[in-house]
Structure formats: C-alpha cells, structure tokens
Amino acid sequence: MKTIIEPFRIKVVEPIRMTTAEERERILHEAGFNLFLVHADDVLIDLLTDSGTGAMSSEQWAGIMRGDESYAGAKSWFVLQERVQEITGFPHVLPTHQGRASERILFELLGGAGKIVPNNNHFDTTRANIEHTGAQAVDLVIEEGRQPTNRHPFKGNMDLGRLENLIKEAGRDRIPVVMMTITNNSGGGQPVSLENLRAVREICDEHKLPFFLDACRFAENAWFIKQREPGQQDRGVREIVRDVFSLADGATISAKKDGLVNIGGLLLLRDEELVRQADELLILTEGFITYGGLAGRDLEAMAQGLEEVVHEDYLQYRIRSTAYLGERLLAAGIQIVEPPGGHAIYVDARAFCPHVPPERFPGQALVIALYRHAGIRAVEIGSVMFGQGSNTPAMELVRLAIPRRVYTQSHIDYVIEAIIEVHQQRDRIRGLEITWEPPSLRHFTARFREA
Ligand code: F0G
C-alpha cells in the first residue's frame, strides 16, 4: 500500500470555524497585523506551533483520570520516572512545567558572565536563558544547514571544526557545556546524525566538557536517523533513542513536543552533585522534586505520551505527513527549506515575495496574506523575530508547524491549495511597517500597518 494513513481514528472532535473575508480584515486591523494577538477561535487552521498543541490519545486521557495528586511521592511520579529511565537510560529525572524551566535551572547552575555555550542552533528560549546569566550563546551548525536549498540529510549537524576552534580560542574553562538541539528547530527542524553526535561526544571527552542535548524532538530525530543514516535501517527507534541519550551527560526536554502532552518538561542528569543543586532550584520555583510544577495527571499523560511517540507507525505517519506538505509546495514552485523538516515546513519568504524588501518584513507580509486569504495562522521567523537592533537574520522564513495528531490530510490539502493561490497572486502582497514595538522579543506584541 502506498498511502500512509493516520494511525488512529478520531473519538473526540472540536469544531473549527471559518470566518468571512470581511471579518478577517477587521480582525487583522484590530490585531495590528500581528497574529499572536488574534483570538485562536478566529483561526481556521492553526500552524503557529507544534508545542503543546497535540491531541492526546484515549490512553493518555485514561491516565489523566488515574493521576495521583499527592504532594510528595505520588504514584504518577514513579510511573513517569520509570518510563523516562527506560526510554532514555538517564538515572536522574527532574520534572518541570516546560522546556524553558529546565533551561533556566541548568543555566543558572552552569552559566555566568564570561562563559560561552555552543550549540548547533540555540532555540530562542535556550539562548535567552543563557544570555540572562551573562553568558554567550554561539551557533555552530554546519554550513549546509544555512543553505535553504541544500539537501544534506543531516542539516542539523554541528560543524566539528568550528567547535574545536572555539574550544581552542576561548579555552575549555570558559565553556561549561556543549549543547546539541535535536531536531534543530531554529535551523528548519533538521535532524542530527548519530555519527555527528558521537563525534561531538569525542571532542567533549578530549577536552573534559559536559555534553547536553536539547531533546524536545528526540523521537523525530531518531526516525530520521533510522531512515537516512547508513547502517541504521534495521534498528528499532527505541534502540536508536537509547544510543543517542547514552552519548549525553544531560538533557533538557519540552514534553510539549515529543512528550505528546499540552504541558510538561524534563531535566535529565547523570552527575549527582548537579542533581543536588538542580533539585534545590526546582523546589525554589517549580515545585517539589516529584511533581515539578505539574499536576499528577500531567505526569501520567507525559509517561504515556513518551511511550506512544516512539511507536514506529506513528513516526512514519508524522514525518511523512510533514514531508507531504513540503513536497507539494516544492512541486508548485514554492521554495521551502529543503529537505522538509520533522515538525514544520519553512517557506522561504524572500523567494515568495521578492518585491518586499527585508525592512518591509516579507515573512510577516506572507503570514498576513495566508490569514487574510484562508484563515491559516503561521509564524514569521525572520526580520521581525530576529532583526531587532542591529541584527540581520540570514533568512526570511515562514514556519508552518504541524500539531501532532490534530489535522487530517484534507486539512493539509486545504493549506497547500491556499498557499498556492496566495503564490499565484503574490504581486499583491504588501510589506509592513512597525507602528509600536517593545524593547525586546518584539514579535509577540509589536503592531504593524501595511506600507
Ligand atoms: N528547545 C526547543 C528546540 C524548542 O523548540 C522549544 C520550544 C524549547 C526548547 C522551549 O520549550 O516552550 O516548553 O518552554 N519551542 C516552541 C516552538 C515554543 O514553537 O518551537 P518550552
């Protein structure tokens, strides 16, 4: 059979509502042409993020009912701890309310002025948490990872030469940890190979540096390894996942992605002294070490989600359905970051509307055009998000992130049709100018008008 189907049937449905063109025009003006300020109810297909937007399974909902809400030592905590230990091999598991809470704890312990933290590409919250401590966050992804049309199979890989140079130039004492983000969200949802992870581990060993993963999308990354890396085809995803985690000294995880839950995070550690210090910070702001800012039911749902995410029929469907969107756009002559990533398709907005210069925000202009035409919400990753101050981002992208197990193929067909129609009328897309912006992270709240 050629067709890869959704490996589930639907038991609960949530209606979505189409707005009229006039309504959307009014909504856009009221929201200052910023889709973060639009009510979700006024969005037909919401591709803003894949984070915390997935659908839970019947078993996860059953877990919600089983949740033990005891303050200390809840049964649900031990269910989660055991599942995480089994899947990742990490001895120490700290629950947090989401990924950035794990990052905050880790970098409060390892960061500080004068320190440098390399990564393939830091996600924005990781970078922000590092910089908040006075340390510097450095991106060292391979050159191919910066080229939208390059079809390298592992565009999330670290540039090993640049990593060695950084260690040599900065000195190992200034580098408290080497990070790797799997898959590489800021670089287009691109995977990292096992070979590259092993090589980074070797460099870390040579210089006695700890190696941590930002493992939000560890299962999607493992599926890409199975599909693309020589010698990995016949191995199980679980085995690959164990191999990947075995290379690291720790991991920060937002369970809102491959944990298949709407809220939750993890901090995984091996070093006992670090665990002691992290536990202290966890208790200070998240909660006791057996719930970490989550309800017992959240712990149950996460334990079950982590089990379901490594099922291979799920991963085949997940990665294939993202690729389907990307391939159809490419076939229609719409440039995306190639090859398609795991959780999202990134449209090259500069190629889509070459008549809109970077200072008129081509990505934001395209995001507005998609909402105006079809009620679709996507997110700009370009000059609005990263161009504040003197920064000039390398690419002007629009991310179409796919929530897990939420939309069917006909929803995606609708998205494809809408984007193609907008592309056919792309001359009409108008640039924007900012009428108000906050001092930082302006993409969330800035207001625009059409220029
Ligand atoms: N690391 C990566 C690679 C992420 O993609 C995210 C979140 C985080 C850390 C932070 O996790 O949101 O649970 O605190 N990414 C979301 C996104 C927000 O839309 O890509 P969090």
Coordinates of N, CA, C and O in Angstrom, one line a residue, residues 130-279:
I130 N 20.5 31.5 28.5 CA 22.0 31.6 28.6 C 22.4 33.0 28.8 O 23.2 33.4 29.7
E131 N 21.8 33.9 27.9 CA 22.3 35.3 27.9 C 21.8 36.0 29.2 O 22.5 36.9 29.7
H132 N 20.7 35.5 29.8 CA 20.2 36.1 31.0 C 21.2 35.9 32.2 O 21.3 36.8 33.1
T133 N 22.1 34.9 32.1 CA 23.1 34.7 33.1 C 24.4 35.5 32.8 O 25.3 35.4 33.6
G134 N 24.4 36.2 31.7 CA 25.6 36.9 31.3 C 26.5 36.1 30.4 O 27.5 36.6 29.9
A135 N 26.1 34.8 30.1 CA 27.0 34.0 29.2 C 26.6 34.3 27.8 O 25.6 35.0 27.5
Q136 N 27.4 33.7 26.8 CA 27.2 34.0 25.4 C 26.7 32.6 24.8 O 27.3 31.6 25.1
A137 N 25.7 32.7 23.9 CA 25.2 31.5 23.2 C 25.8 31.6 21.7 O 25.6 32.6 21.0
V138 N 26.4 30.5 21.3 CA 27.0 30.5 20.0 C 26.5 29.4 19.1 O 26.3 28.2 19.6
D139 N 26.1 29.7 17.9 CA 25.6 28.7 16.9 C 26.6 28.2 16.0 O 27.3 29.0 15.3
L140 N 26.8 26.8 15.9 CA 27.9 26.3 15.1 C 27.4 25.2 14.2 O 28.1 24.2 13.9
V141 N 26.2 25.4 13.6 CA 25.7 24.4 12.7 C 26.5 24.3 11.4 O 27.2 25.3 11.1
I142 N 26.5 23.2 10.7 CA 27.3 23.1 9.5 C 26.9 24.1 8.5 O 25.7 24.5 8.5
E143 N 27.8 24.4 7.5 CA 27.5 25.4 6.5 C 26.2 25.0 5.7 O 25.4 25.8 5.4
E144 N 26.1 23.7 5.4 CA 24.9 23.2 4.6 C 23.6 23.5 5.3 O 22.6 23.7 4.7
G145 N 23.6 23.6 6.7 CA 22.4 23.9 7.5 C 22.0 25.3 7.3 O 20.9 25.7 7.7
R146 N 22.8 26.2 6.7 CA 22.4 27.6 6.5 C 22.0 27.8 5.1 O 21.6 29.0 4.7
Q147 N 21.9 26.8 4.2 CA 21.6 27.0 2.8 C 20.2 26.4 2.6 O 20.1 25.1 2.6
P148 N 19.2 27.2 2.3 CA 17.8 26.6 2.2 C 17.6 25.5 1.1 O 16.8 24.6 1.4
T149 N 18.4 25.5 0.0 CA 18.1 24.5 -1.0 C 19.1 23.3 -0.9 O 19.0 22.4 -1.7
N150 N 20.0 23.3 0.0 CA 20.9 22.2 0.2 C 20.2 21.0 0.8 O 19.6 21.1 1.8
R151 N 20.3 19.8 0.1 CA 19.5 18.7 0.6 C 20.4 17.7 1.4 O 20.1 16.5 1.4
H152 N 21.4 18.2 2.1 CA 22.1 17.4 3.1 C 21.2 16.6 4.0 O 20.2 17.2 4.5
P153 N 21.4 15.3 4.2 CA 20.4 14.6 5.0 C 20.4 14.9 6.5 O 19.4 14.7 7.2
F154 N 21.5 15.5 7.0 CA 21.5 15.9 8.4 C 22.0 17.3 8.6 O 23.1 17.6 9.1
K155 N 21.1 18.2 8.2 CA 21.5 19.7 8.2 C 21.5 20.3 9.6 O 21.9 21.4 9.7
G156 N 21.2 19.5 10.6 CA 21.3 20.0 12.0 C 22.6 19.7 12.6 O 22.9 20.1 13.7
N157 N 23.5 19.0 11.8 CA 24.8 18.6 12.4 C 25.7 19.8 12.9 O 25.6 20.9 12.3
M158 N 26.5 19.5 13.9 CA 27.4 20.5 14.4 C 28.6 20.6 13.4 O 29.1 19.5 13.0
D159 N 29.2 21.8 13.2 CA 30.4 21.9 12.5 C 31.6 21.6 13.4 O 31.9 22.4 14.3
L160 N 32.2 20.4 13.3 CA 33.1 19.9 14.3 C 34.4 20.8 14.3 O 35.0 21.1 15.4
G161 N 34.8 21.3 13.1 CA 36.0 22.1 13.0 C 35.8 23.4 13.8 O 36.6 23.9 14.6
R162 N 34.6 24.0 13.6 CA 34.3 25.3 14.3 C 34.2 25.0 15.8 O 34.6 25.9 16.6
L163 N 33.7 23.9 16.2 CA 33.6 23.6 17.7 C 35.0 23.5 18.3 O 35.3 24.0 19.3
E164 N 35.9 22.7 17.5 CA 37.3 22.6 18.0 C 38.0 24.0 18.1 O 38.7 24.2 19.1
N165 N 37.8 24.8 17.1 CA 38.4 26.1 17.1 C 37.9 27.0 18.3 O 38.7 27.6 18.9
L166 N 36.6 26.9 18.5 CA 36.0 27.7 19.6 C 36.6 27.2 20.9 O 37.0 28.1 21.8
I167 N 36.8 25.9 21.1 CA 37.3 25.4 22.4 C 38.8 25.9 22.5 O 39.2 26.3 23.6
K168 N 39.5 25.8 21.4 CA 40.9 26.3 21.4 C 41.0 27.8 21.7 O 41.8 28.2 22.5
E169 N 40.2 28.5 21.0 CA 40.3 30.0 21.1 C 39.8 30.5 22.5 O 40.4 31.4 23.1
A170 N 38.7 30.0 22.9 CA 38.1 30.5 24.1 C 38.7 29.9 25.4 O 38.7 30.5 26.4
G171 N 39.2 28.7 25.2 CA 39.7 27.9 26.3 C 38.6 27.1 26.9 O 37.5 27.6 27.1
R172 N 38.9 25.8 27.3 CA 37.9 24.9 27.8 C 37.2 25.5 29.1 O 36.0 25.2 29.3
D173 N 37.9 26.2 29.9 CA 37.4 26.7 31.2 C 36.2 27.7 31.0 O 35.4 27.8 31.9
R174 N 36.1 28.3 29.8 CA 35.0 29.2 29.6 C 33.8 28.5 29.0 O 32.7 29.1 28.9
I175 N 33.9 27.2 28.7 CA 32.8 26.5 28.1 C 32.2 25.5 29.1 O 32.8 24.4 29.3
P176 N 31.1 25.9 29.8 CA 30.6 25.0 30.8 C 29.9 23.7 30.3 O 29.8 22.7 31.0
V177 N 29.4 23.8 29.0 CA 28.7 22.7 28.5 C 28.6 22.9 27.0 O 28.5 24.0 26.5
V178 N 28.6 21.8 26.2 CA 28.3 21.8 24.8 C 26.9 21.3 24.6 O 26.6 20.2 25.1
M179 N 26.1 22.0 23.9 CA 24.7 21.6 23.6 C 24.5 21.2 22.2 O 25.2 21.6 21.3
M180 N 23.5 20.3 22.0 CA 23.0 20.0 20.6 C 21.5 19.9 20.6 O 20.9 19.2 21.5
T181 N 20.9 20.6 19.7 CA 19.4 20.6 19.6 C 18.9 19.5 18.6 O 19.3 19.6 17.4
I182 N 18.1 18.6 19.1 CA 17.6 17.5 18.2 C 16.1 17.5 18.2 O 15.6 17.4 19.3
T183 N 15.5 17.6 17.1 CA 16.0 18.1 15.8 C 16.2 19.6 16.0 O 15.8 20.2 16.9
N184 N 16.9 20.2 15.0 CA 17.4 21.6 15.1 C 16.2 22.5 14.7 O 16.1 22.9 13.5
N185 N 15.4 23.0 15.6 CA 14.2 23.8 15.3 C 14.6 25.1 14.6 O 14.1 25.3 13.5
S186 N 15.5 25.9 15.1 CA 15.8 27.1 14.5 C 16.4 27.0 13.1 O 16.4 27.9 12.4
G187 N 17.0 25.8 12.9 CA 17.6 25.6 11.5 C 16.7 24.8 10.6 O 17.1 24.2 9.6
G188 N 15.4 24.8 10.9 CA 14.4 24.2 9.9 C 13.9 22.9 10.3 O 13.4 22.1 9.5
G189 N 14.0 22.5 11.6 CA 13.6 21.2 12.0 C 14.4 20.0 11.5 O 13.9 18.9 11.2
Q190 N 15.7 20.3 11.2 CA 16.5 19.4 10.5 C 17.2 18.5 11.6 O 17.6 18.9 12.7
P191 N 17.4 17.2 11.2 CA 18.0 16.2 12.1 C 19.5 16.3 12.3 O 20.2 16.9 11.5
V192 N 20.0 15.6 13.3 CA 21.4 15.5 13.6 C 21.7 14.0 13.5 O 20.9 13.2 14.0
S193 N 22.8 13.6 12.9 CA 23.1 12.2 12.8 C 23.8 11.6 14.0 O 24.4 12.4 14.8
L194 N 23.7 10.3 14.2 CA 24.3 9.6 15.3 C 25.8 9.8 15.2 O 26.5 10.0 16.2
E195 N 26.3 9.7 13.9 CA 27.8 9.9 13.7 C 28.2 11.3 14.2 O 29.3 11.4 14.9
N196 N 27.5 12.3 13.9 CA 27.9 13.7 14.4 C 27.8 13.8 15.9 O 28.6 14.4 16.5
L197 N 26.7 13.2 16.5 CA 26.6 13.2 18.0 C 27.8 12.5 18.6 O 28.3 13.0 19.6
R198 N 28.2 11.4 18.0 CA 29.4 10.6 18.6 C 30.6 11.4 18.4 O 31.5 11.5 19.4
A199 N 30.8 12.2 17.3 CA 32.0 13.0 17.1 C 32.0 14.1 18.1 O 33.1 14.4 18.7
V200 N 30.9 14.7 18.4 CA 30.8 15.8 19.4 C 31.2 15.3 20.8 O 31.9 15.9 21.6
R201 N 30.6 14.1 21.1 CA 30.9 13.4 22.4 C 32.5 13.2 22.5 O 33.0 13.5 23.5
E202 N 33.1 12.8 21.4 CA 34.6 12.5 21.4 C 35.3 13.8 21.7 O 36.3 13.9 22.5
I203 N 34.9 14.9 21.1 CA 35.5 16.2 21.3 C 35.4 16.6 22.7 O 36.3 17.1 23.4
C204 N 34.1 16.4 23.3 CA 33.9 16.8 24.7 C 34.7 15.9 25.6 O 35.3 16.5 26.6
D205 N 34.9 14.7 25.3 CA 35.7 13.8 26.1 C 37.2 14.3 26.1 O 37.8 14.4 27.2
E206 N 37.6 14.6 24.9 CA 39.0 15.0 24.8 C 39.3 16.3 25.7 O 40.4 16.4 26.2
H207 N 38.3 17.2 25.7 CA 38.5 18.4 26.5 C 37.9 18.4 27.8 O 37.8 19.4 28.5
K208 N 37.3 17.2 28.2 CA 36.6 17.0 29.5 C 35.5 18.1 29.7 O 35.4 18.8 30.7
L209 N 34.6 18.1 28.7 CA 33.5 19.0 28.7 C 32.2 18.2 28.8 O 32.1 17.2 28.1
P210 N 31.2 18.7 29.6 CA 29.9 18.0 29.6 C 29.2 18.3 28.3 O 29.3 19.3 27.7
F211 N 28.4 17.3 27.9 CA 27.6 17.3 26.6 C 26.2 17.2 26.9 O 25.8 16.1 27.5
F212 N 25.3 18.1 26.6 CA 23.9 18.1 26.9 C 23.1 18.2 25.6 O 23.5 18.8 24.6
L213 N 21.9 17.5 25.6 CA 21.0 17.6 24.5 C 19.8 18.5 24.8 O 19.3 18.4 26.0
D214 N 19.4 19.3 23.8 CA 18.1 19.9 23.9 C 17.2 18.9 23.1 O 17.2 18.9 21.8
A215 N 16.5 18.0 23.8 CA 16.0 16.8 23.1 C 14.4 16.9 23.0 O 13.8 15.8 23.0
C216 N 13.9 18.1 22.7 CA 12.5 18.2 22.6 C 11.9 17.3 21.6 O 10.8 16.7 21.7
R217 N 12.6 17.1 20.4 CA 12.1 16.3 19.3 C 12.9 15.1 19.1 O 13.3 14.7 18.0
F218 N 13.3 14.4 20.2 CA 14.2 13.2 20.1 C 13.7 12.1 19.3 O 14.5 11.4 18.6
A219 N 12.4 11.8 19.3 CA 11.8 10.7 18.6 C 11.8 11.0 17.1 O 12.2 10.1 16.3
E220 N 11.5 12.2 16.7 CA 11.5 12.6 15.3 C 12.9 12.5 14.8 O 13.2 12.0 13.7
N221 N 13.9 12.9 15.6 CA 15.3 12.8 15.2 C 15.7 11.4 15.0 O 16.4 11.0 14.0
A222 N 15.3 10.5 15.9 CA 15.7 9.1 15.8 C 15.1 8.5 14.5 O 15.7 7.6 13.9
W223 N 13.9 8.9 14.2 CA 13.3 8.3 12.9 C 14.1 8.7 11.7 O 14.3 7.9 10.8
F224 N 14.5 10.0 11.7 CA 15.4 10.4 10.6 C 16.7 9.6 10.5 O 17.2 9.3 9.5
I225 N 17.3 9.3 11.7 CA 18.5 8.5 11.8 C 18.2 7.1 11.1 O 19.0 6.6 10.3
K226 N 17.1 6.5 11.5 CA 16.7 5.2 11.0 C 16.5 5.3 9.5 O 17.0 4.4 8.8
Q227 N 15.9 6.4 9.0 CA 15.7 6.5 7.6 C 16.9 6.8 6.7 O 17.1 6.3 5.6
R228 N 17.8 7.6 7.3 CA 18.8 8.2 6.4 C 20.2 7.8 6.8 O 21.1 8.0 5.9
E229 N 20.5 7.3 7.9 CA 21.9 7.1 8.3 C 22.3 5.7 7.9 O 21.7 4.7 8.3
P230 N 23.4 5.5 7.2 CA 23.9 4.2 6.8 C 24.0 3.3 8.0 O 24.5 3.7 9.0
G231 N 23.5 2.0 7.8 CA 23.6 1.0 8.9 C 22.6 1.1 10.0 O 22.5 0.3 10.9
Q232 N 21.6 2.1 9.9 CA 20.6 2.2 11.0 C 19.2 1.7 10.6 O 18.4 1.6 11.5
Q233 N 19.1 1.3 9.3 CA 17.7 1.0 8.8 C 17.1 -0.2 9.6 O 15.9 -0.2 9.8
D234 N 17.9 -1.2 10.0 CA 17.3 -2.3 10.6 C 17.1 -2.3 12.1 O 16.7 -3.2 12.7
R235 N 17.5 -1.1 12.6 CA 17.5 -1.0 14.1 C 16.1 -0.4 14.5 O 15.5 0.4 13.8
G236 N 15.7 -0.7 15.7 CA 14.5 -0.1 16.2 C 14.7 1.3 16.7 O 15.8 1.7 17.1
V237 N 13.6 2.1 16.6 CA 13.7 3.5 17.1 C 14.1 3.6 18.5 O 14.9 4.4 18.9
R238 N 13.5 2.7 19.3 CA 13.8 2.7 20.8 C 15.3 2.6 21.0 O 15.9 3.2 21.9
E239 N 15.9 1.6 20.2 CA 17.3 1.4 20.4 C 18.2 2.6 20.0 O 19.1 3.0 20.7
I240 N 17.7 3.3 18.9 CA 18.4 4.5 18.4 C 18.3 5.6 19.5 O 19.3 6.3 19.8
V241 N 17.1 5.7 20.0 CA 16.9 6.7 21.1 C 17.8 6.5 22.3 O 18.4 7.4 22.8
R242 N 17.9 5.2 22.7 CA 18.8 4.9 23.8 C 20.3 5.3 23.5 O 21.0 5.8 24.3
D243 N 20.7 4.9 22.2 CA 22.0 5.3 21.8 C 22.3 6.8 21.9 O 23.4 7.2 22.3
V244 N 21.4 7.5 21.4 CA 21.5 9.0 21.3 C 21.7 9.5 22.8 O 22.6 10.3 23.1
F245 N 20.7 9.1 23.7 CA 20.8 9.7 25.0 C 22.0 9.2 25.8 O 22.5 9.9 26.7
S246 N 22.5 8.0 25.4 CA 23.7 7.4 26.1 C 24.9 8.3 25.9 O 25.9 8.2 26.6
L247 N 24.9 9.1 24.8 CA 26.1 9.9 24.5 C 26.1 11.2 25.4 O 27.2 11.8 25.4
A248 N 25.0 11.5 26.0 CA 24.9 12.8 26.7 C 25.1 12.7 28.2 O 24.7 11.7 28.8
D249 N 25.5 13.8 28.8 CA 25.6 13.9 30.2 C 24.3 14.4 30.8 O 24.1 14.4 32.0
G250 N 23.5 15.0 30.0 CA 22.2 15.5 30.4 C 21.4 16.0 29.3 O 21.8 16.0 28.1
A251 N 20.1 16.3 29.6 CA 19.2 16.8 28.5 C 18.1 17.7 29.1 O 17.7 17.4 30.2
T252 N 17.8 18.7 28.4 CA 16.6 19.5 28.7 C 15.5 19.1 27.6 O 15.8 18.9 26.5
I253 N 14.3 18.9 28.1 CA 13.2 18.5 27.2 C 12.0 19.2 27.5 O 11.5 19.4 28.6
S254 N 11.4 19.8 26.4 CA 10.0 20.2 26.5 C 9.1 19.1 26.1 O 9.1 18.7 24.9
A255 N 8.3 18.6 27.0 CA 7.4 17.4 26.7 C 6.2 17.9 25.8 O 5.4 17.0 25.4
K256 N 6.1 19.2 25.6 CA 5.0 19.7 24.7 C 5.2 19.3 23.3 O 4.4 19.6 22.4
K257 N 6.4 18.8 22.9 CA 6.6 18.3 21.6 C 6.5 16.8 21.6 O 5.4 16.2 21.6
D258 N 7.7 16.1 21.6 CA 7.6 14.6 21.6 C 7.1 13.9 22.8 O 7.0 12.7 22.9
G259 N 6.8 14.7 23.9 CA 6.1 14.1 25.0 C 4.6 13.9 24.8 O 3.9 13.3 25.6
L260 N 4.1 14.5 23.6 CA 2.7 14.4 23.2 C 1.8 14.9 24.3 O 0.7 14.3 24.5
V261 N 2.2 15.9 25.1 CA 1.3 16.5 26.0 C 1.2 18.0 25.8 O 1.9 18.6 25.1
N262 N 0.2 18.6 26.5 CA -0.1 20.0 26.3 C 0.8 20.9 27.3 O 0.9 22.1 27.1
I263 N 1.3 20.2 28.3 CA 2.2 21.0 29.2 C 3.2 19.9 29.9 O 2.8 18.8 30.1
G264 N 4.4 20.4 30.1 CA 5.3 19.5 30.8 C 6.8 19.6 30.3 O 6.9 20.0 29.1
G265 N 7.7 19.3 31.1 CA 9.1 19.3 30.7 C 9.9 18.4 31.6 O 9.4 17.8 32.6
L266 N 11.2 18.2 31.2 CA 12.1 17.3 31.9 C 13.5 17.9 31.9 O 13.9 18.5 31.0
L267 N 14.2 17.6 33.0 CA 15.6 17.8 33.0 C 16.3 16.5 33.4 O 16.0 15.9 34.5
L268 N 17.1 16.0 32.5 CA 17.7 14.7 32.8 C 19.2 14.9 33.1 O 19.9 15.6 32.4
L269 N 19.7 14.2 34.1 CA 21.1 14.4 34.5 C 21.7 13.1 34.9 O 21.0 12.1 35.3
R270 N 23.1 13.0 34.9 CA 23.8 11.9 35.5 C 24.6 12.3 36.7 O 24.7 11.5 37.7
D271 N 25.2 13.5 36.7 CA 26.1 13.9 37.8 C 25.3 14.2 39.1 O 24.4 15.1 39.1
E272 N 25.7 13.5 40.2 CA 24.9 13.6 41.5 C 25.0 15.0 42.1 O 24.0 15.4 42.6
E273 N 26.1 15.6 42.0 CA 26.3 16.9 42.6 C 25.4 17.9 41.9 O 24.7 18.8 42.5
L274 N 25.3 17.8 40.5 CA 24.5 18.7 39.7 C 23.0 18.4 40.1 O 22.2 19.4 40.2
V275 N 22.6 17.2 40.3 CA 21.3 16.8 40.6 C 20.9 17.5 42.0 O 19.8 18.1 42.1
R276 N 21.8 17.5 42.9 CA 21.5 18.1 44.2 C 21.2 19.6 44.1 O 20.3 20.1 44.6
Q277 N 22.1 20.2 43.3 CA 21.9 21.7 43.1 C 20.6 22.0 42.3 O 19.9 23.0 42.6
A278 N 20.4 21.2 41.3 CA 19.2 21.4 40.5 C 17.9 21.2 41.3 O 16.9 21.9 41.1
D279 N 17.9 20.2 42.1 CA 16.8 19.9 43.0 C 16.4 21.1 43.8 O 15.2 21.4 44.0

